[in-house]
Amino acid sequence: MPEFRLNGVRLSLPQGLATPAILGKLADGTYEADEARAADRCVREGFRVLELGAGVGYVTALCAQRTDPANVLAVEANPDLLPVIEANLARNGLSGVSLVHGAATGPVEEGATARFVVSEGFTGSSLDGKGRAVEVPLVSVHDLIRAHKPHVVLMDVEGAEADMFGRPWKCPLRFCVMEIHPKKYPPRTIKRIVDFMSAMDMTYDPVTSRGKILGFRKVWGAADAPEGEGEGAD
């Protein structure tokens, strides 16, 4: 069972779970580097974090270390990854994280499920791919937000983000960082996401944004910003 250490987080994956390309990134430290950077930027002590698409639990662990495991709610659709996430969190003394099995999406009826395609190497698994399919629960992002009231939302859900921006999120949101998938939807959908964030008094965050990683931060004044984040701060 391959073992790795990234930013102080110990990770182990079952044989055959990851492709050679993913194993190479884990070995050289570039695996989910932008997402890890965003977590380091956004997550503060006491912040509640909602992570949609937990992968192998690497960013989940970073978030739990920076705040508290009890403040982190992680959602993962791929059933193969659930024991991997749990084991990696336990390996780092972070077993208090809440882990939910399901595919996050927009509003859904209670008990709804969907066909989820598990890709080779796990990173491209999604609701609309081709390959080995399993039936998974659908989880409304609005229900998750209502229950957890996150300060930070981190999202990598392979295109499902397109359906999550129909109505305002009622939570004390400070940061939102997502990987967008422009091959799966038109530019107008990206505009809708940006407009939605703007309507919630969120603005583009150049520090967490890079490539397909799009970050937003709350527009705050000097009186209510976290330390070092007031208007005009570098």
mmCIF file of C-alpha atoms in Angstrom:
data_model
loop_
_atom_site.group_PDB
_atom_site.id
_atom_site.type_symbol
_atom_site.label_atom_id
_atom_site.label_comp_id
_atom_site.label_asym_id
_atom_site.label_seq_id
_atom_site.Cartn_x
_atom_site.Cartn_y
_atom_site.Cartn_z
ATOM 1 C CA MET A 1 0.000 0.000 0.000
ATOM 2 C CA PRO A 2 1.777 3.200 -1.174
ATOM 3 C CA GLU A 3 2.344 5.851 1.501
ATOM 4 C CA PHE A 4 3.068 9.559 1.029
ATOM 5 C CA ARG A 5 3.520 12.710 3.080
ATOM 6 C CA LEU A 6 2.343 16.089 1.757
ATOM 7 C CA ASN A 7 2.500 19.274 3.847
ATOM 8 C CA GLY A 8 2.755 17.185 6.985
ATOM 9 C CA VAL A 9 -0.271 15.035 6.062
ATOM 10 C CA ARG A 10 0.295 11.275 5.895
ATOM 11 C CA LEU A 11 -1.610 9.562 3.095
ATOM 12 C CA SER A 12 -1.949 5.949 2.060
ATOM 13 C CA LEU A 13 -3.806 4.491 -0.939
ATOM 14 C CA PRO A 14 -4.748 0.882 -1.688
ATOM 15 C CA GLN A 15 -2.869 -0.724 -4.560
ATOM 16 C CA GLY A 16 -4.598 -0.093 -7.884
ATOM 17 C CA LEU A 17 -6.696 2.851 -6.735
ATOM 18 C CA ALA A 18 -4.617 5.569 -8.400
ATOM 19 C CA THR A 19 -3.070 5.843 -11.868
ATOM 20 C CA PRO A 20 0.719 6.220 -12.273
ATOM 21 C CA ALA A 21 0.160 9.932 -13.040
ATOM 22 C CA ILE A 22 -1.629 10.488 -9.729
ATOM 23 C CA LEU A 23 0.978 8.470 -7.835
ATOM 24 C CA GLY A 24 3.665 10.638 -9.425
ATOM 25 C CA LYS A 25 1.974 13.814 -8.210
ATOM 26 C CA LEU A 26 1.625 12.380 -4.723
ATOM 27 C CA ALA A 27 5.304 11.470 -4.758
ATOM 28 C CA ASP A 28 6.553 14.888 -5.928
ATOM 29 C CA GLY A 29 4.126 16.917 -3.802
ATOM 30 C CA THR A 30 2.105 18.463 -6.627
ATOM 31 C CA TYR A 31 -1.097 16.501 -5.969
ATOM 32 C CA GLU A 32 -3.969 18.972 -5.407
ATOM 33 C CA ALA A 33 -1.371 21.690 -4.839
ATOM 34 C CA ASP A 34 -3.713 24.554 -5.771
ATOM 35 C CA GLU A 35 -6.505 23.180 -3.582
ATOM 36 C CA ALA A 36 -4.074 22.796 -0.663
ATOM 37 C CA ARG A 37 -2.896 26.349 -1.175
ATOM 38 C CA ALA A 38 -6.488 27.572 -1.126
ATOM 39 C CA ALA A 39 -7.208 25.713 2.112
ATOM 40 C CA ASP A 40 -4.132 27.281 3.711
ATOM 41 C CA ARG A 41 -5.348 30.712 2.611
ATOM 42 C CA CYS A 42 -9.000 30.347 3.610
ATOM 43 C CA VAL A 43 -9.335 28.152 6.658
ATOM 44 C CA ARG A 44 -8.853 29.814 10.050
ATOM 45 C CA GLU A 45 -9.195 28.613 13.611
ATOM 46 C CA GLY A 46 -12.871 28.214 14.454
ATOM 47 C CA PHE A 47 -14.080 28.325 10.841
ATOM 48 C CA ARG A 48 -16.584 25.716 9.706
ATOM 49 C CA VAL A 49 -15.637 24.119 6.381
ATOM 50 C CA LEU A 50 -17.813 22.337 3.816
ATOM 51 C CA GLU A 51 -15.775 20.317 1.329
ATOM 52 C CA LEU A 52 -17.592 18.915 -1.696
ATOM 53 C CA GLY A 53 -15.523 16.181 -3.332
ATOM 54 C CA ALA A 54 -13.101 14.954 -0.674
ATOM 55 C CA GLY A 55 -10.973 12.678 -2.880
ATOM 56 C CA VAL A 56 -8.549 10.727 -0.687
ATOM 57 C CA GLY A 57 -8.938 13.159 2.215
ATOM 58 C CA TYR A 58 -5.793 15.239 1.685
ATOM 59 C CA VAL A 59 -7.414 18.705 1.629
ATOM 60 C CA THR A 60 -9.919 17.451 4.204
ATOM 61 C CA ALA A 61 -7.041 16.766 6.579
ATOM 62 C CA LEU A 62 -5.423 20.147 5.947
ATOM 63 C CA CYS A 63 -8.706 21.894 6.755
ATOM 64 C CA ALA A 64 -9.188 19.845 9.925
ATOM 65 C CA GLN A 65 -5.671 20.685 11.080
ATOM 66 C CA ARG A 66 -6.232 24.412 10.595
ATOM 67 C CA THR A 67 -9.596 24.613 12.342
ATOM 68 C CA ASP A 68 -10.851 21.491 14.180
ATOM 69 C CA PRO A 69 -12.027 18.127 12.846
ATOM 70 C CA ALA A 70 -15.481 18.750 14.317
ATOM 71 C CA ASN A 71 -15.762 21.891 12.159
ATOM 72 C CA VAL A 72 -15.261 20.033 8.860
ATOM 73 C CA LEU A 73 -18.030 18.379 6.838
ATOM 74 C CA ALA A 74 -16.713 16.465 3.816
ATOM 75 C CA VAL A 75 -18.860 14.967 1.044
ATOM 76 C CA GLU A 76 -17.681 12.284 -1.373
ATOM 77 C CA ALA A 77 -19.717 10.392 -3.988
ATOM 78 C CA ASN A 78 -17.224 7.645 -4.885
ATOM 79 C CA PRO A 79 -17.894 4.733 -2.504
ATOM 80 C CA ASP A 80 -14.389 3.347 -3.118
ATOM 81 C CA LEU A 81 -12.901 6.438 -1.494
ATOM 82 C CA LEU A 82 -14.894 6.493 1.747
ATOM 83 C CA PRO A 83 -12.709 3.963 3.627
ATOM 84 C CA VAL A 84 -9.596 5.634 2.191
ATOM 85 C CA ILE A 85 -10.672 9.039 3.516
ATOM 86 C CA GLU A 86 -11.550 7.616 6.928
ATOM 87 C CA ALA A 87 -8.225 5.786 7.169
ATOM 88 C CA ASN A 88 -6.197 8.840 6.127
ATOM 89 C CA LEU A 89 -7.996 11.057 8.632
ATOM 90 C CA ALA A 90 -7.417 8.492 11.397
ATOM 91 C CA ARG A 91 -3.758 8.205 10.359
ATOM 92 C CA ASN A 92 -3.401 11.928 11.083
ATOM 93 C CA GLY A 93 -5.439 11.967 14.303
ATOM 94 C CA LEU A 94 -8.379 13.729 12.640
ATOM 95 C CA SER A 95 -11.190 11.212 12.976
ATOM 96 C CA GLY A 96 -13.675 13.848 14.202
ATOM 97 C CA VAL A 97 -14.421 15.021 10.639
ATOM 98 C CA SER A 98 -18.019 14.374 9.498
ATOM 99 C CA LEU A 99 -18.025 12.384 6.247
ATOM 100 C CA VAL A 100 -21.133 12.128 4.064
ATOM 101 C CA HIS A 101 -21.554 9.721 1.166
ATOM 102 C CA GLY A 102 -23.337 11.378 -1.725
ATOM 103 C CA ALA A 103 -23.104 13.431 -4.884
ATOM 104 C CA ALA A 104 -23.611 17.096 -4.088
ATOM 105 C CA THR A 105 -25.946 18.952 -6.418
ATOM 106 C CA GLY A 106 -28.707 21.561 -6.426
ATOM 107 C CA PRO A 107 -32.180 21.067 -4.940
ATOM 108 C CA VAL A 108 -33.248 17.418 -4.879
ATOM 109 C CA GLU A 109 -36.076 15.390 -3.379
ATOM 110 C CA GLU A 110 -35.340 13.504 -0.183
ATOM 111 C CA GLY A 111 -34.050 10.016 -0.909
ATOM 112 C CA ALA A 112 -33.105 10.793 -4.532
ATOM 113 C CA THR A 113 -30.253 8.836 -6.093
ATOM 114 C CA ALA A 114 -28.320 9.024 -9.360
ATOM 115 C CA ARG A 115 -25.969 7.015 -11.551
ATOM 116 C CA PHE A 116 -22.374 7.905 -10.673
ATOM 117 C CA VAL A 117 -19.508 6.832 -12.918
ATOM 118 C CA VAL A 118 -16.284 5.794 -11.177
ATOM 119 C CA SER A 119 -13.346 6.538 -13.454
ATOM 120 C CA GLU A 120 -9.955 4.857 -13.538
ATOM 121 C CA GLY A 121 -7.754 6.642 -11.063
ATOM 122 C CA PHE A 122 -10.791 8.159 -9.295
ATOM 123 C CA THR A 123 -10.084 11.851 -10.043
ATOM 124 C CA GLY A 124 -12.466 12.168 -13.010
ATOM 125 C CA SER A 125 -15.412 10.335 -11.461
ATOM 126 C CA SER A 126 -18.680 12.177 -12.089
ATOM 127 C CA LEU A 127 -22.413 12.019 -12.684
ATOM 128 C CA ASP A 128 -22.062 12.238 -16.467
ATOM 129 C CA GLY A 129 -19.094 10.090 -17.493
ATOM 130 C CA LYS A 130 -18.631 6.686 -19.072
ATOM 131 C CA GLY A 131 -17.434 3.585 -17.281
ATOM 132 C CA ARG A 132 -18.295 1.584 -14.177
ATOM 133 C CA ALA A 133 -21.477 3.050 -12.716
ATOM 134 C CA VAL A 134 -22.849 2.859 -9.189
ATOM 135 C CA GLU A 135 -26.016 4.296 -7.687
ATOM 136 C CA VAL A 136 -25.303 7.003 -5.098
ATOM 137 C CA PRO A 137 -27.419 9.326 -2.942
ATOM 138 C CA LEU A 138 -27.932 12.873 -4.181
ATOM 139 C CA VAL A 139 -27.266 15.523 -1.550
ATOM 140 C CA SER A 140 -28.563 19.085 -1.852
ATOM 141 C CA VAL A 141 -25.874 21.713 -1.340
ATOM 142 C CA HIS A 142 -28.561 23.945 0.177
ATOM 143 C CA ASP A 143 -29.367 21.320 2.827
ATOM 144 C CA LEU A 144 -25.682 20.900 3.618
ATOM 145 C CA ILE A 145 -25.194 24.647 3.942
ATOM 146 C CA ARG A 146 -28.304 25.040 6.069
ATOM 147 C CA ALA A 147 -27.125 22.300 8.434
ATOM 148 C CA HIS A 148 -23.428 23.162 8.653
ATOM 149 C CA LYS A 149 -23.428 26.977 8.169
ATOM 150 C CA PRO A 150 -19.910 27.031 6.687
ATOM 151 C CA HIS A 151 -17.494 29.937 6.635
ATOM 152 C CA VAL A 152 -15.565 28.202 3.833
ATOM 153 C CA VAL A 153 -16.847 26.094 0.929
ATOM 154 C CA LEU A 154 -14.320 24.102 -1.127
ATOM 155 C CA MET A 155 -15.692 22.388 -4.211
ATOM 156 C CA ASP A 156 -14.367 19.916 -6.778
ATOM 157 C CA VAL A 157 -17.359 18.007 -8.132
ATOM 158 C CA GLU A 158 -16.530 17.494 -11.821
ATOM 159 C CA GLY A 159 -19.199 19.761 -13.304
ATOM 160 C CA ALA A 160 -22.003 19.291 -10.752
ATOM 161 C CA GLU A 161 -21.261 22.819 -9.520
ATOM 162 C CA ALA A 162 -23.338 24.130 -12.431
ATOM 163 C CA ASP A 163 -26.550 23.229 -10.542
ATOM 164 C CA MET A 164 -25.707 24.713 -7.149
ATOM 165 C CA PHE A 165 -26.335 28.384 -7.712
ATOM 166 C CA GLY A 166 -30.099 28.746 -8.014
ATOM 167 C CA ARG A 167 -30.810 30.461 -4.699
ATOM 168 C CA PRO A 168 -28.727 32.272 -2.053
ATOM 169 C CA TRP A 169 -26.694 30.292 0.444
ATOM 170 C CA LYS A 170 -27.704 31.230 3.984
ATOM 171 C CA CYS A 171 -24.454 30.935 5.908
ATOM 172 C CA PRO A 172 -21.621 33.162 7.214
ATOM 173 C CA LEU A 173 -19.599 32.519 4.045
ATOM 174 C CA ARG A 174 -16.104 34.047 3.996
ATOM 175 C CA PHE A 175 -14.450 32.084 1.198
ATOM 176 C CA CYS A 176 -15.593 29.861 -1.645
ATOM 177 C CA VAL A 177 -13.104 28.054 -3.869
ATOM 178 C CA MET A 178 -14.187 25.765 -6.697
ATOM 179 C CA GLU A 179 -12.728 23.979 -9.673
ATOM 180 C CA ILE A 180 -14.800 24.927 -12.692
ATOM 181 C CA HIS A 181 -15.236 22.669 -15.737
ATOM 182 C CA PRO A 182 -15.721 24.810 -18.867
ATOM 183 C CA LYS A 183 -15.775 21.735 -21.125
ATOM 184 C CA LYS A 184 -18.954 20.581 -19.405
ATOM 185 C CA TYR A 185 -20.982 23.809 -19.631
ATOM 186 C CA PRO A 186 -21.007 27.080 -21.599
ATOM 187 C CA PRO A 187 -19.479 30.422 -20.568
ATOM 188 C CA ARG A 188 -22.939 31.655 -19.568
ATOM 189 C CA THR A 189 -22.945 29.113 -16.728
ATOM 190 C CA ILE A 190 -19.633 30.477 -15.443
ATOM 191 C CA LYS A 191 -21.114 33.980 -15.623
ATOM 192 C CA ARG A 192 -24.101 32.776 -13.599
ATOM 193 C CA ILE A 193 -21.759 31.420 -10.921
ATOM 194 C CA VAL A 194 -19.814 34.686 -10.779
ATOM 195 C CA ASP A 195 -23.032 36.756 -10.683
ATOM 196 C CA PHE A 196 -24.402 34.527 -7.919
ATOM 197 C CA MET A 197 -21.303 35.070 -5.802
ATOM 198 C CA SER A 198 -21.390 38.802 -6.449
ATOM 199 C CA ALA A 199 -25.028 38.930 -5.316
ATOM 200 C CA MET A 200 -23.911 37.376 -2.007
ATOM 201 C CA ASP A 201 -21.332 40.155 -1.558
ATOM 202 C CA MET A 202 -18.470 37.896 -2.619
ATOM 203 C CA THR A 203 -15.698 39.092 -4.914
ATOM 204 C CA TYR A 204 -13.001 37.438 -7.028
ATOM 205 C CA ASP A 205 -10.024 36.342 -4.935
ATOM 206 C CA PRO A 206 -6.803 36.435 -6.976
ATOM 207 C CA VAL A 207 -4.845 34.674 -4.227
ATOM 208 C CA THR A 208 -6.833 31.419 -4.358
ATOM 209 C CA SER A 209 -7.665 31.554 -8.073
ATOM 210 C CA ARG A 210 -5.390 29.761 -10.529
ATOM 211 C CA GLY A 211 -6.221 28.119 -13.839
ATOM 212 C CA LYS A 212 -9.562 26.339 -13.433
ATOM 213 C CA ILE A 213 -9.568 27.036 -9.686
ATOM 214 C CA LEU A 214 -11.877 29.994 -9.121
ATOM 215 C CA GLY A 215 -11.830 31.640 -5.701
ATOM 216 C CA PHE A 216 -14.121 34.195 -4.077
ATOM 217 C CA ARG A 217 -13.894 36.056 -0.782
ATOM 218 C CA LYS A 218 -16.310 38.144 1.209
ATOM 219 C CA VAL A 219 -16.252 41.879 0.577
ATOM 220 C CA TRP A 220 -15.541 43.166 4.055
ATOM 221 C CA GLY A 221 -14.415 46.354 5.695
ATOM 222 C CA ALA A 222 -11.520 46.813 8.072
ATOM 223 C CA ALA A 223 -13.822 46.405 11.082
ATOM 224 C CA ASP A 224 -14.986 42.867 10.314
ATOM 225 C CA ALA A 225 -12.147 41.322 8.259
ATOM 226 C CA PRO A 226 -9.938 38.562 9.637
ATOM 227 C CA GLU A 227 -6.531 39.828 10.714
ATOM 228 C CA GLY A 228 -4.509 41.055 7.745
ATOM 229 C CA GLU A 229 -7.470 40.906 5.359
ATOM 230 C CA GLY A 230 -8.953 44.398 5.608
ATOM 231 C CA GLU A 231 -9.681 46.569 2.583
ATOM 232 C CA GLY A 232 -6.398 47.622 1.051
ATOM 233 C CA ALA A 233 -4.431 44.759 2.613
ATOM 234 C CA ASP A 234 -1.907 43.034 0.375
#
